[in-house]
Coordinates of N, CA and C in Angstrom, one line a residue:
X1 N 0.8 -1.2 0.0 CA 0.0 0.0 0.0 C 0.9 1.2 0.0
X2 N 0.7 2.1 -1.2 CA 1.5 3.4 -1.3 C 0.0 4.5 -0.3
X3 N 0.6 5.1 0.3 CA -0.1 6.3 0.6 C 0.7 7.2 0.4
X4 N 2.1 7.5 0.1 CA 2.9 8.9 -0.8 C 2.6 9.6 -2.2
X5 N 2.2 8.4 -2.7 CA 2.5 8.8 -4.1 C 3.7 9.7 -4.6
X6 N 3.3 10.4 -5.8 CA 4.6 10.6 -6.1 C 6.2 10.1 -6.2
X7 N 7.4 10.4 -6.1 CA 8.4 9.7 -6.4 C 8.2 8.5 -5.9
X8 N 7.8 8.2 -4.6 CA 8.0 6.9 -3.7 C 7.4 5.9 -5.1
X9 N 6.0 5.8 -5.7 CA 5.4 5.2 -6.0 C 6.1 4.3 -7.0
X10 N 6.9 5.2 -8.0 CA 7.9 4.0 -8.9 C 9.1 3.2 -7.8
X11 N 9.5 4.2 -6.9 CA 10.5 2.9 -5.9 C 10.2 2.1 -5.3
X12 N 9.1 2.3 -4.5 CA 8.0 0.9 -4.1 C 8.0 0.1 -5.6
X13 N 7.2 0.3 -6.3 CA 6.6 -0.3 -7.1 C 8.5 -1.1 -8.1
X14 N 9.1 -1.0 -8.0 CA 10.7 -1.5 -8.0 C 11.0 -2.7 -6.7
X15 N 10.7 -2.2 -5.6 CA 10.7 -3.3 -4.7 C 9.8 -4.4 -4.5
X16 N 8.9 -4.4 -5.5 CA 7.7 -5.4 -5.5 C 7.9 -6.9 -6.0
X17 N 8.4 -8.4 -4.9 CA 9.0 -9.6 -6.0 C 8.0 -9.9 -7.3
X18 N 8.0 -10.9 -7.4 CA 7.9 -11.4 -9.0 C 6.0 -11.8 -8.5
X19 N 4.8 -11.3 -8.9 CA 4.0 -11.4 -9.3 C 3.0 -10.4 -8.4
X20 N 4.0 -9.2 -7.7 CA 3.2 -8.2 -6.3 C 2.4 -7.5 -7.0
X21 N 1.6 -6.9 -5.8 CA 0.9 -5.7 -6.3 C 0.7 -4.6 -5.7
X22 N 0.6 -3.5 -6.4 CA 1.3 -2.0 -5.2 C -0.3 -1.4 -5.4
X23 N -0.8 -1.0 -4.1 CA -1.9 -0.3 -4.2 C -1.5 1.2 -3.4
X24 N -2.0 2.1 -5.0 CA -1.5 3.4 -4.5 C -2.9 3.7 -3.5
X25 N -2.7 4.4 -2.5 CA -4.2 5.4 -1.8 C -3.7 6.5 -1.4
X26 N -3.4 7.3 -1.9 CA -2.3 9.0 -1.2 C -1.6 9.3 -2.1
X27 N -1.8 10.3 -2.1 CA -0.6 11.4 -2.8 C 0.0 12.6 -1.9
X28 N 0.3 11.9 -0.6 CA 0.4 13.0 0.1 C 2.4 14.0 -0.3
X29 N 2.8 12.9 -0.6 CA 4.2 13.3 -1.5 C 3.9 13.8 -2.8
X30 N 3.1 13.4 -3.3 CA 3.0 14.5 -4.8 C 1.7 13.3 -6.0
X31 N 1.1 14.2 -7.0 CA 0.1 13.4 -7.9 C 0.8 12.7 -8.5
X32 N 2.0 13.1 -9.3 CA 3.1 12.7 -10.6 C 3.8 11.6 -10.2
X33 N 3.9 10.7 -11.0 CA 4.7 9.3 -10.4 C 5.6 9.0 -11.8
X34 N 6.5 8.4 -11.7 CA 7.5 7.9 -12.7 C 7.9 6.7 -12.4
X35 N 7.6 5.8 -13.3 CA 7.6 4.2 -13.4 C 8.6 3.5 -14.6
X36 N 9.2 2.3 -14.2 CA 10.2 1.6 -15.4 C 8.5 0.5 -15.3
X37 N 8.3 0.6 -16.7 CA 7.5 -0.3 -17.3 C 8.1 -1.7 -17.0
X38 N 9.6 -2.0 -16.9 CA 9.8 -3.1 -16.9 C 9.6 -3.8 -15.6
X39 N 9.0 -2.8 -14.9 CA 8.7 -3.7 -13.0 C 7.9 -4.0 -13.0
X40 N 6.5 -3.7 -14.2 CA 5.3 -3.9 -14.2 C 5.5 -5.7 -15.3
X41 N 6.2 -5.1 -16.4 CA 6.5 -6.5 -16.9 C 6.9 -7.4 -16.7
X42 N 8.5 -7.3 -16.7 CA 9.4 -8.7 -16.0 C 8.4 -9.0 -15.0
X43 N 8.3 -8.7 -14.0 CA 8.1 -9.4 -12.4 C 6.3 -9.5 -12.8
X44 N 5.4 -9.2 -13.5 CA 4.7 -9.8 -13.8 C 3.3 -9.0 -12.8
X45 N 3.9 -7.9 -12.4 CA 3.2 -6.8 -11.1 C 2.3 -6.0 -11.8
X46 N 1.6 -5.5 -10.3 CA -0.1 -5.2 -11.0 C 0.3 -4.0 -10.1
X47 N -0.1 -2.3 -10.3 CA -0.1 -1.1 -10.2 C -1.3 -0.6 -10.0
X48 N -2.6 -0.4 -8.4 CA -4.0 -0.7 -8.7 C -4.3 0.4 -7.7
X49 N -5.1 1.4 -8.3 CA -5.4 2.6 -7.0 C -6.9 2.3 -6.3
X50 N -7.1 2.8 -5.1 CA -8.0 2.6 -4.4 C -8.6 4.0 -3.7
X51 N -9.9 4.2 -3.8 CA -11.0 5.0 -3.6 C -11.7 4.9 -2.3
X52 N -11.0 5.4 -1.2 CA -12.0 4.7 0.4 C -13.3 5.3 0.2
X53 N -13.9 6.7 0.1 CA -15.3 6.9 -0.6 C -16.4 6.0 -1.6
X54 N -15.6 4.9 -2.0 CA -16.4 3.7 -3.2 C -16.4 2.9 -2.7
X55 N -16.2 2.6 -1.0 CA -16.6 1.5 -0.2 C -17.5 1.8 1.0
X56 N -18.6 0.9 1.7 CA -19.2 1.4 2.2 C -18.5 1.4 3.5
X57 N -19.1 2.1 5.2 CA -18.0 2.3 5.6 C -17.7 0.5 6.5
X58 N -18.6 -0.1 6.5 CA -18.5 -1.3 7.3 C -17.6 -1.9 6.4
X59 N -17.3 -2.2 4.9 CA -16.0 -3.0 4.2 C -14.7 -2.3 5.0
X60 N -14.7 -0.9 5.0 CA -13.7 -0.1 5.5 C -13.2 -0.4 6.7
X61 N -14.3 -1.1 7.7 CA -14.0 -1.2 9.0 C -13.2 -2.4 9.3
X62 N -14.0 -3.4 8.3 CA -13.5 -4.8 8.2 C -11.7 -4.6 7.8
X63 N -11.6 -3.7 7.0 CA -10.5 -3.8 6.1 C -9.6 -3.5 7.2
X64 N -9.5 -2.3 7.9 CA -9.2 -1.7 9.0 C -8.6 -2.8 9.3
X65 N -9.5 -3.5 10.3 CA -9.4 -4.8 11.5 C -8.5 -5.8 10.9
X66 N -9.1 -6.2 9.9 CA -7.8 -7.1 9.1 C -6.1 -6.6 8.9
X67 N -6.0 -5.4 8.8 CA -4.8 -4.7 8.4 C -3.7 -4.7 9.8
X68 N -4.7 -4.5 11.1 CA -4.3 -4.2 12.4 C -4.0 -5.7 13.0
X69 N -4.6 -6.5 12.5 CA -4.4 -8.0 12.6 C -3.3 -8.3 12.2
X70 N -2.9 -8.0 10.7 CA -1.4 -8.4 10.1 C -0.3 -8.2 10.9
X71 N -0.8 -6.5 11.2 CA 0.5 -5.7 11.5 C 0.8 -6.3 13.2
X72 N -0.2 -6.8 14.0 CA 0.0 -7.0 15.5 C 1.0 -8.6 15.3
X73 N 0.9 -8.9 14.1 CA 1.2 -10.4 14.2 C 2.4 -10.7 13.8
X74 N 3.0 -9.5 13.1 CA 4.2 -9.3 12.3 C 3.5 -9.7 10.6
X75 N 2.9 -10.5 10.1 CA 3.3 -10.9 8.9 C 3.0 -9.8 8.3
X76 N 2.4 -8.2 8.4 CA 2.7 -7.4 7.8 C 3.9 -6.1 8.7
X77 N 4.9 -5.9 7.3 CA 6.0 -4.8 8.2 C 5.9 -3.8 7.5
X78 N 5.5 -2.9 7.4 CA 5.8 -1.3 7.0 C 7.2 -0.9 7.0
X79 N 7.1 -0.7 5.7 CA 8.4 0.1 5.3 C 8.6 1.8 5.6
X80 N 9.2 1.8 6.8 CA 9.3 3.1 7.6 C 10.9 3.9 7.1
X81 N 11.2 5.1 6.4 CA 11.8 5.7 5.8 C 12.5 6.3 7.1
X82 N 11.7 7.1 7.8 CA 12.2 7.8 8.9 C 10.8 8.2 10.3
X83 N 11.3 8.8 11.2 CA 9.7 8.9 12.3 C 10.6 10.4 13.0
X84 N 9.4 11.5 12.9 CA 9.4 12.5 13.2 C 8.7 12.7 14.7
X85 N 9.7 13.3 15.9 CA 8.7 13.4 17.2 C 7.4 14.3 16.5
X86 N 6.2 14.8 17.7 CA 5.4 15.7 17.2 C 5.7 16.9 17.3
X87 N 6.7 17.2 18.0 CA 7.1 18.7 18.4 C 7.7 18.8 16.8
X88 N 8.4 18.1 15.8 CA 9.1 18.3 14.3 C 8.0 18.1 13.5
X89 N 6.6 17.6 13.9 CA 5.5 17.7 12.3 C 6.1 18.9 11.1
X90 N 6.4 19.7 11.4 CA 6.8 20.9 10.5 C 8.1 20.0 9.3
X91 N 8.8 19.2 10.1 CA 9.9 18.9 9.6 C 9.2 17.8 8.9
X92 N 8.6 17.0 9.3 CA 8.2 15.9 8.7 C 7.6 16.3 7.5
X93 N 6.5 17.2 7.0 CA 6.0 18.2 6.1 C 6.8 18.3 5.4
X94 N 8.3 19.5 5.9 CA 8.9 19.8 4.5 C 9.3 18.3 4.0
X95 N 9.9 17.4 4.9 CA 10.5 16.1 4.5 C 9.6 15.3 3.0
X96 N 8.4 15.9 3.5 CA 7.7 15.1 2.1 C 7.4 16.0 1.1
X97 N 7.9 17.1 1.5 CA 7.8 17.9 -0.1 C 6.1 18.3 -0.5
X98 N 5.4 18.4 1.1 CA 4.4 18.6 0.8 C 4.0 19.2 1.9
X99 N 2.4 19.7 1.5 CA 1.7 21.0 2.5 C 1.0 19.9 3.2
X100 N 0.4 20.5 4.2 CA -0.1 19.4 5.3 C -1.5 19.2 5.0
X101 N -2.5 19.5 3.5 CA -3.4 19.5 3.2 C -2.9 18.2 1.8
X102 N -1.7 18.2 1.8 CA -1.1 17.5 0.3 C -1.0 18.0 -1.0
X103 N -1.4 19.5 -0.8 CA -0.9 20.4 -2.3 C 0.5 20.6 -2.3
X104 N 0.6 21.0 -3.5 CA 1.8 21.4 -3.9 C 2.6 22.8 -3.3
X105 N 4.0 22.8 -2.9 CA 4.4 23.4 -2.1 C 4.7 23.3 -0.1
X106 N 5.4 24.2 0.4 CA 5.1 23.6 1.4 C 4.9 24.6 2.4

């Protein structure tokens, strides 16, 4: 699951093995993404965005609970770049090259 979008989304989408699939939901790093076609081809990977407003909210809740399940269990690990205390949110902002709404600028 991309929630950055922008640059991240082709480097994720690079670290994906041989038949993954990267689901963008966020552009909080930027709209514009740059991709090698061949991560989509060779490895045989699927590139698929997701709309939380096109689900009702009880699938969302489920999805939620499921996701919190992986992550308590280990078999899901988040790829963590860096962690900003809250007194640096400002820092973390510029860090992503974005405004704290996700427009452009910061």
């Amino acid at each position: 699951m991309d929630s950055l979008g922008g640059a991240i989304t082709g480097q994720a989408l690079h670290t994906l093995r041989h038949g993954g699939m990267q689901v963008s939901i966020g552009y909080t790093a930027g709209t514009a993404a740059t991709i090698e076609v061949t991560d989509l081809i060779w490895k045989t990977s699927q590139l698929k965005g997701f709309l939380f407003t096109a689900f009702p909210q009880s699938v969302l809740a489920d999805t939620y609970r499921t996701l919190l399940e992986y992550l308590a269990s280990g078999a899901l690990e988040p790829a963590v770049d860096r962690v900003f205390p809250l007194a640096r949110a400002a820092d973390d902002v510029r860090f992503s090259g974005r405004s704290p709404r996700g427009l452009p600028g910061a």
